[in-house]
XYZ file of C-alpha atoms in Angstrom:
436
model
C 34.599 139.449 137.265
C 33.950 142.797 138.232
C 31.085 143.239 140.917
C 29.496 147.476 141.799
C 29.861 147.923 145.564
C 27.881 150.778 144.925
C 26.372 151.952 141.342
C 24.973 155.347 140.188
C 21.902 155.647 140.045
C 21.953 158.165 136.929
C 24.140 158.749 134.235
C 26.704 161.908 133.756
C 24.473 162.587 131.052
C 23.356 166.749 131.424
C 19.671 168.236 130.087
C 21.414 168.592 127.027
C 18.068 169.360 125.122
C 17.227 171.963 127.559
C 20.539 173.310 126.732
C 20.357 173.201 123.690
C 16.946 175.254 122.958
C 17.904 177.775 125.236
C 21.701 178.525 123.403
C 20.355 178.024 120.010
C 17.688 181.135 120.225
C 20.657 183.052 121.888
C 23.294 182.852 119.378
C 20.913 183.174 117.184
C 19.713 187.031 118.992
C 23.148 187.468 119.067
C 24.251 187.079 115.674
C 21.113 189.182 114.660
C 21.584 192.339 117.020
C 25.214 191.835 118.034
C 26.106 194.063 120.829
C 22.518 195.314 121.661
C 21.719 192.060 122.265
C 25.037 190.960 124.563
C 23.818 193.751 126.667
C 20.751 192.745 127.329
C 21.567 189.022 128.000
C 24.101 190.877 130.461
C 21.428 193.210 132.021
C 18.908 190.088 132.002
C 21.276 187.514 133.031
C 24.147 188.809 135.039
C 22.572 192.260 136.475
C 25.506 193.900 134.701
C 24.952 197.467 132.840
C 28.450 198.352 133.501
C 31.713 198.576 130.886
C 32.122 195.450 129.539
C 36.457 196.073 128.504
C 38.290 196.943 131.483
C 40.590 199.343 131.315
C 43.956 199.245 132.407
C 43.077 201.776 135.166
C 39.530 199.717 136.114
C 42.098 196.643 136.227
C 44.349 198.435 138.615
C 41.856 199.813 140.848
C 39.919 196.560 141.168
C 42.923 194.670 142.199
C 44.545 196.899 144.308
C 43.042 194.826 147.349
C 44.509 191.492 146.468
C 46.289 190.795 149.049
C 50.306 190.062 148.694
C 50.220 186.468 149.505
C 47.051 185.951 147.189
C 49.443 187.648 144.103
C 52.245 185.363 145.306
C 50.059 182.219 145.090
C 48.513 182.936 141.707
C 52.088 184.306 140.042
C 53.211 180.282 141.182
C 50.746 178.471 139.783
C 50.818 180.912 136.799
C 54.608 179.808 136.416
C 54.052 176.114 137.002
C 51.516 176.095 134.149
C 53.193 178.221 131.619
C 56.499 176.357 132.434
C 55.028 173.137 131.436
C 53.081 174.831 128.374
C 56.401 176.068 127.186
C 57.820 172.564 127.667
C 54.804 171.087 125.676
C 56.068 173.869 122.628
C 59.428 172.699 122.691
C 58.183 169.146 121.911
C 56.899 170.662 118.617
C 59.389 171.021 116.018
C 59.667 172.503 112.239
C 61.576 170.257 110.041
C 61.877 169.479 106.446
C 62.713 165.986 104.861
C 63.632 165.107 100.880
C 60.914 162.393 100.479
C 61.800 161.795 96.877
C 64.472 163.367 94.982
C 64.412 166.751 94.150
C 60.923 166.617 96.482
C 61.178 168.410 99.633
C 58.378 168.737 102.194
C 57.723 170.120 105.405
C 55.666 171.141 108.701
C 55.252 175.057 110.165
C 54.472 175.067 114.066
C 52.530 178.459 114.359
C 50.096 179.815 117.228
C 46.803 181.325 116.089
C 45.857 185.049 116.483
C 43.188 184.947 118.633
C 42.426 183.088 121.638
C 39.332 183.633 123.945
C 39.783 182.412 127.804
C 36.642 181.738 129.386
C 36.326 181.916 133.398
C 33.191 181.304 135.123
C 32.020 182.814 138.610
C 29.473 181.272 140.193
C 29.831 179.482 143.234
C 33.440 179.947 143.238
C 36.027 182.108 142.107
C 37.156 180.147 139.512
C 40.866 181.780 139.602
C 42.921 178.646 138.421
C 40.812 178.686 135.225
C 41.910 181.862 134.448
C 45.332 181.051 134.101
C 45.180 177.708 132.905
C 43.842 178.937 129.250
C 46.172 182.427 129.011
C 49.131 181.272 130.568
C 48.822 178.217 128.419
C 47.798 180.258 125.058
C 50.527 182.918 125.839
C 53.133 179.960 125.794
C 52.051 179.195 122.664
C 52.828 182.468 120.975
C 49.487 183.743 120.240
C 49.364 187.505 119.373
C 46.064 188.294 121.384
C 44.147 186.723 124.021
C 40.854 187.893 125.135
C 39.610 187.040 128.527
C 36.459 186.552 129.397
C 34.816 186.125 133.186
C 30.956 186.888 134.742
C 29.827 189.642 137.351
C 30.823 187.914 140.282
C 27.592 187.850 142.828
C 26.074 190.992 140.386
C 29.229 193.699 141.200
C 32.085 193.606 139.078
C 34.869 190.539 138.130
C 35.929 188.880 141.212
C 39.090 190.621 141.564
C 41.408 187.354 141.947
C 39.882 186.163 138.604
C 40.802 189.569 137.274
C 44.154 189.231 138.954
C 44.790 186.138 137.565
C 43.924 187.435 134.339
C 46.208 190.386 133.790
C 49.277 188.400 135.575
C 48.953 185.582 132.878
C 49.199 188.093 130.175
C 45.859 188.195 128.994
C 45.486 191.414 126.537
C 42.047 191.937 126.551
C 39.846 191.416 129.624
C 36.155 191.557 129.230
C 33.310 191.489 132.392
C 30.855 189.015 130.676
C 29.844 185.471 131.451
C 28.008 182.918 130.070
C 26.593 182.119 126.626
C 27.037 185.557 125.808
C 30.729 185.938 126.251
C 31.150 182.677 124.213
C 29.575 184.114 121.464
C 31.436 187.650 121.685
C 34.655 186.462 121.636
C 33.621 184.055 118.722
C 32.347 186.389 116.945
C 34.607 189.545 117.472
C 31.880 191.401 119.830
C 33.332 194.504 121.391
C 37.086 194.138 120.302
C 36.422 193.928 116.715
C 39.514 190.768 116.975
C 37.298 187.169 116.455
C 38.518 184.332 118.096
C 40.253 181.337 116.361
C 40.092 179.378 119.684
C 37.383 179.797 122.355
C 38.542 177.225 125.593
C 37.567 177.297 129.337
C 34.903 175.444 131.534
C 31.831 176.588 132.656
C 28.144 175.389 133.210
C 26.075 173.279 130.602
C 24.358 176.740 128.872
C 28.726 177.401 128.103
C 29.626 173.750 126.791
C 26.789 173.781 124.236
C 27.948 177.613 123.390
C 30.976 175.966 122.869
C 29.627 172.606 120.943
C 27.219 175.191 118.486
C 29.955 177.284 117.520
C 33.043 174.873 117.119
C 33.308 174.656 113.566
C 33.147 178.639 113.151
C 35.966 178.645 116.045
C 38.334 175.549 117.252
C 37.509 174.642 121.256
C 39.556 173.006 123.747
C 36.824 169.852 125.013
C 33.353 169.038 124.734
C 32.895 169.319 128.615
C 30.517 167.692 130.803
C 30.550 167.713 134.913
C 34.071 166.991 136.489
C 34.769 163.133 136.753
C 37.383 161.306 139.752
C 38.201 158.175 139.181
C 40.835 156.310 141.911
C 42.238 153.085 141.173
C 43.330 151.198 145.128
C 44.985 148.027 146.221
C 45.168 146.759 149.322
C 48.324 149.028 149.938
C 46.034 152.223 149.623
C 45.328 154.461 152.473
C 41.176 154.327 152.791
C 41.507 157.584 154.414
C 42.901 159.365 151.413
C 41.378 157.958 149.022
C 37.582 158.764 150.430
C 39.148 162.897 150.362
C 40.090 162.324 147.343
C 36.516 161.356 145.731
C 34.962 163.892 147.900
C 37.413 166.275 146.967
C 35.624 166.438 143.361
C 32.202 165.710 144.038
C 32.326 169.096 145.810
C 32.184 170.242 141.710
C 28.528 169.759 141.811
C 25.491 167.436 141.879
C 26.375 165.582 138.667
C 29.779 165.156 138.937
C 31.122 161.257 139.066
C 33.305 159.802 141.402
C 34.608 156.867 141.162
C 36.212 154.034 142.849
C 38.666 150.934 141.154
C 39.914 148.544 143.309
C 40.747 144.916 144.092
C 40.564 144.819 147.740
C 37.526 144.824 149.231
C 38.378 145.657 152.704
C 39.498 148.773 151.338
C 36.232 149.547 149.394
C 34.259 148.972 152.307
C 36.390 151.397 154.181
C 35.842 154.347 151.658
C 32.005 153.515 151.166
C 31.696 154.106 155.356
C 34.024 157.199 155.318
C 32.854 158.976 152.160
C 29.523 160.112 153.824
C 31.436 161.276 156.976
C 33.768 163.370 154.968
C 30.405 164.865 153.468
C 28.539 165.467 156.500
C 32.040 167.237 157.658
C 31.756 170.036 154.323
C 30.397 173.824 154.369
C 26.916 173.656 153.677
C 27.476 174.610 149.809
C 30.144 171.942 149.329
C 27.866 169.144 151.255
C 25.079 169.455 149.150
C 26.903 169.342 146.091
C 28.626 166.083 147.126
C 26.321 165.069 148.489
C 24.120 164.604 145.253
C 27.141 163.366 143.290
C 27.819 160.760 145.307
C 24.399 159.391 146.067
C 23.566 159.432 142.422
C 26.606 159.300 140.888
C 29.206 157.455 142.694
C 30.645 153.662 142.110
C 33.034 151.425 143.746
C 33.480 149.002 141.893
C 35.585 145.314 142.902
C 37.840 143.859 140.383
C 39.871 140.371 140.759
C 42.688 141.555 139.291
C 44.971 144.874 138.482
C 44.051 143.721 134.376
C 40.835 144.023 135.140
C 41.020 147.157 136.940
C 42.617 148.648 133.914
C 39.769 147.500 131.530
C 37.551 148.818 133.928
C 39.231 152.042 133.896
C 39.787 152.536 130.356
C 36.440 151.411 129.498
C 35.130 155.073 132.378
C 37.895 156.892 130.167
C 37.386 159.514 133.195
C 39.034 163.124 133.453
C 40.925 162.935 136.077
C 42.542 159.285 137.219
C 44.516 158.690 140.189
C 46.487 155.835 141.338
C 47.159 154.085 145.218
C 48.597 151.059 144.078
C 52.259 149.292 143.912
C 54.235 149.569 140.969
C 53.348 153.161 139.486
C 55.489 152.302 136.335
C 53.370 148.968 135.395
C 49.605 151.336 135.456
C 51.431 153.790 133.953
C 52.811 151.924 131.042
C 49.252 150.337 130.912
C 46.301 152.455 131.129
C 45.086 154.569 127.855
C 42.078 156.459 128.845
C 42.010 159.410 130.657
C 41.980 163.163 131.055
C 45.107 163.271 133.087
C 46.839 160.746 135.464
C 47.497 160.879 138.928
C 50.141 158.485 140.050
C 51.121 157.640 143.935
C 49.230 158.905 146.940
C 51.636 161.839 147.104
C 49.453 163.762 144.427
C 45.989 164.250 143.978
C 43.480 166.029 141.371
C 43.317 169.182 143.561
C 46.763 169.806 142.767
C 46.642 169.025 138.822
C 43.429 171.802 139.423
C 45.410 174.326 140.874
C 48.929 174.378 141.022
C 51.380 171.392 139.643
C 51.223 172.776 135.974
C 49.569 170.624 133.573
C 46.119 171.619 132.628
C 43.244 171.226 134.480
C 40.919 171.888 131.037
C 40.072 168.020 130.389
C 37.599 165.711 128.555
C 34.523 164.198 130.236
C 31.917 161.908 129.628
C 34.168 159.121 127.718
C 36.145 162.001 125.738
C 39.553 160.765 127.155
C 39.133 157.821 125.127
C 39.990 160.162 121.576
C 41.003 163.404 123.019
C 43.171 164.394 125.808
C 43.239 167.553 127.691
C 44.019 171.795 126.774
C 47.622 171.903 125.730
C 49.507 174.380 124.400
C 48.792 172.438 121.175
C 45.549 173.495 120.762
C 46.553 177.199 120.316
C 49.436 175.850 117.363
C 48.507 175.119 114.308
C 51.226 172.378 112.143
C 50.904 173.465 108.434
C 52.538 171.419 105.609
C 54.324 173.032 102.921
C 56.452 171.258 99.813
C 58.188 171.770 96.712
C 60.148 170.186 94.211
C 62.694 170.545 91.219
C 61.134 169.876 87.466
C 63.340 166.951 87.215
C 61.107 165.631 90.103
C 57.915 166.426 88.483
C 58.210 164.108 86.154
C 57.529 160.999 88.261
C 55.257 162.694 90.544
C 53.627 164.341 87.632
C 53.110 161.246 85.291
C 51.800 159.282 88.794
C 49.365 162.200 90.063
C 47.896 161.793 86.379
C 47.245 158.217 85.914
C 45.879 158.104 89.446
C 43.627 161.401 88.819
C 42.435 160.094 85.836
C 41.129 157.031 87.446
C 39.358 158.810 89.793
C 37.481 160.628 87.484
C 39.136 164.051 87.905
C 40.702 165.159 84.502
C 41.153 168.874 85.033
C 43.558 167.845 87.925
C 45.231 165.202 85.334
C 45.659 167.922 82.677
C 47.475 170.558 85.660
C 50.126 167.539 85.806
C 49.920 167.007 81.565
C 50.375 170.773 81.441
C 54.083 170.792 83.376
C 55.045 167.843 81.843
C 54.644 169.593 78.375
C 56.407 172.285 79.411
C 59.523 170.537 81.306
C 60.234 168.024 78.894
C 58.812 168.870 75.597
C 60.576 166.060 73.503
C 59.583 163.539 75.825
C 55.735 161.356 76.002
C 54.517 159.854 78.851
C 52.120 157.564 80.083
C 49.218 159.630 81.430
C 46.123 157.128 81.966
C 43.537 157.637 79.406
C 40.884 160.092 80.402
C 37.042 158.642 81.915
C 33.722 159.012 80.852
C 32.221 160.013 84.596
């Protein structure tokens, strides 16, 4: 039986309602005024009056201070996750199978035009999620990708965002942040080129942009706060894993961390060191987790590993890590979660970063029916099929009597209407037409 060490005191849950007032009057401006309207929100919002497309000269000028070991970072982890996104596209094939015969059918793997790549700026320079969407999308194949990132601190993009940007291959970069570059880059805003696809993280006012318009546009996650979850034995270092939760509460004051384990001893450890490891922070980065951890974090005791991955599955968290023996057996038995972690050797900050998967991942239970931003969210699998006449007369007489039951007699008579015509001489047995 499972027993809390420590339990949250809240829930993950945002001010969704809040949220939710706020975005629906601005999309709603938006789609009235368009671009008069994205500049105000700018103006209002952001303190930004300036050029909202860079050009390639603005991008040139504004990055000419990155520094030569910054470039050589970000071109790394730009390979690492494009690598691994090309990978992903290679486990996506075309093929074409007789299922009957004379009936041949088949699947199309093909990107979508459009992508938008959203960056926020905030806090942080959020330069790994710059790359994470246009590296990922560019893998893919798709034609134009339009990249989106806030005023950072009220001057122009942070120019390692911007960096990151143009290195991934981004085609169109765009200084504008929030709700409002959602919206233009679902709605064509500016570059006249809609988005199929809008994907990135950013604060609650950018996940309900995101929720309101999917429908219109495709989007990578319903995001929430960044979750840690870290599943210990007894051979877990406590050390380690205590950086590790604190290493993502840092995210911000409502972002979970939690704690899986079946020795005690351990727990006990990590609830003493946590707060140390806090005190230790910046003063930015101690507040944040700070808050997360006082009303947010759990450690919770289970008697046994099969509990543990109940427990587990049951959090579906984003990010997952395990300190346990036997990688292989969690591995081959946990279902639920945003990406896995496995040995102390790697850790969520590097999955953020650098390693190469994506760090674009579901929250707030997602992971139990959705996984992370792959390049398959940019592809698109479309069916196509045809068949000889001599086939349509099986799949013709069967697509009748079974159209005809269900009420639907003008798609009966498209199936009467071949058979007619490929096999004049012959009658078949149709189904008799209802009264509906």
């Amino acid at each position: 039986m499972m027993i809390y060490l420590k339990k949250a005191n809240k829930t993950p849950e945002t001010e969704t309602a809040t949220a939710q007032q706020v975005v629906t009057e601005m999309l709603a401006q938006i789609r009235t005024r368009g671009d008069d309207a994205v500049r105000q929100y700018a103006r209002d919002l952001d303190g930004w009056s300036g050029d909202f497309i860079l050009t390639p000269e603005q991008i040139r000028r504004q990055t000419a201070e990155v520094p030569a070991a910054v470039r050589a970072d970000i071109d790394f982890a730009i390979k690492q996750v494009h690598d691994f996104a090309m990978a992903q596209r290679e486990s996506l094939r075309e093929f074409s199978v007789e299922l009957h015969p004379g009936v041949t059918a088949g699947q199309r793997v093909i990107p979508v035009n459009v992508v938008g790549c959203y960056a926020p700026a905030g806090r942080y320079a959020h330069i790994a999620s710059a790359y994470m969407g246009v590296a990922t999308a560019k893998a893919a194949g798709v034609k134009t990708v339009v990249a989106c990132s806030s005023p950072f601190r009220g001057q122009g993009m942070h120019p390692h965002v911007l960096y990151a940007f143009q290195a991934a291959g981004a085609d169109v970069i765009m200084t504008l942040g929030g709700v409002q570059a959602i919206a233009s880059m679902a709605y064509g805003l500016f570059t006249g080129k809609p988005a199929d696809v809008v994907v990135g993280p950013g604060n609650k006012f950018v996940a309900e942009a995101k929720r309101a318009l999917f429908g219109q546009v495709g989007i990578d996650v319903f995001a929430g706060p960044s979750e840690v979850a870290v599943i210990a034995d007894d051979s877990a270092d406590p050390r380690i894993v205590a950086s590790d939760l604190v290493g993502q509460a840092e995210h911000g004051h409502e972002s979970p961390a939690w704690l899986f384990t079946t020795s005690r001893q351990l727990a006990e450890r990590v609830i003493a060191l946590v707060p140390e490891l806090i005190a230790d922070l910046p003063p930015t980065a101690r507040d944040a987790a700070a808050a997360a951890w006082r009303d947010y974090g759990e450690v919770i005791l289970c008697d046994s590993r099969e509990e543990v991955v109940e427990v587990s599955d049951r959090y579906a968290s984003e990010h997952l890590e395990v300190h346990a023996d036997d990688l292989d057996w969690w591995l081959a038995r946990l279902t639920c979660y945003g990406s896995l972690f496995l040995g102390e050797e790697t850790t969520v900050a590097f999955g953020d970063k650098t390693s190469g998967p994506n760090h674009v991942l579901p929250t707030k239970g997602a992971a139990r029916y959705s996984g992370g931003l792959s390049v398959h969210k940019f592809m698109k699998t479309l069916t196509w099929q045809k068949m000889t006449r001599e086939a349509a007369q099986q799949i013709g007489q069967v697509t009748a009597r079974i159209s005809r039951l269900e009420g639907m007699e003008a798609h009966a008579r498209t199936a009467d209407d071949r058979l007619a015509k490929y096999f004049p001489a012959e009658r078949f047995e149709t189904g008799v037409p209802v009264e509906v």
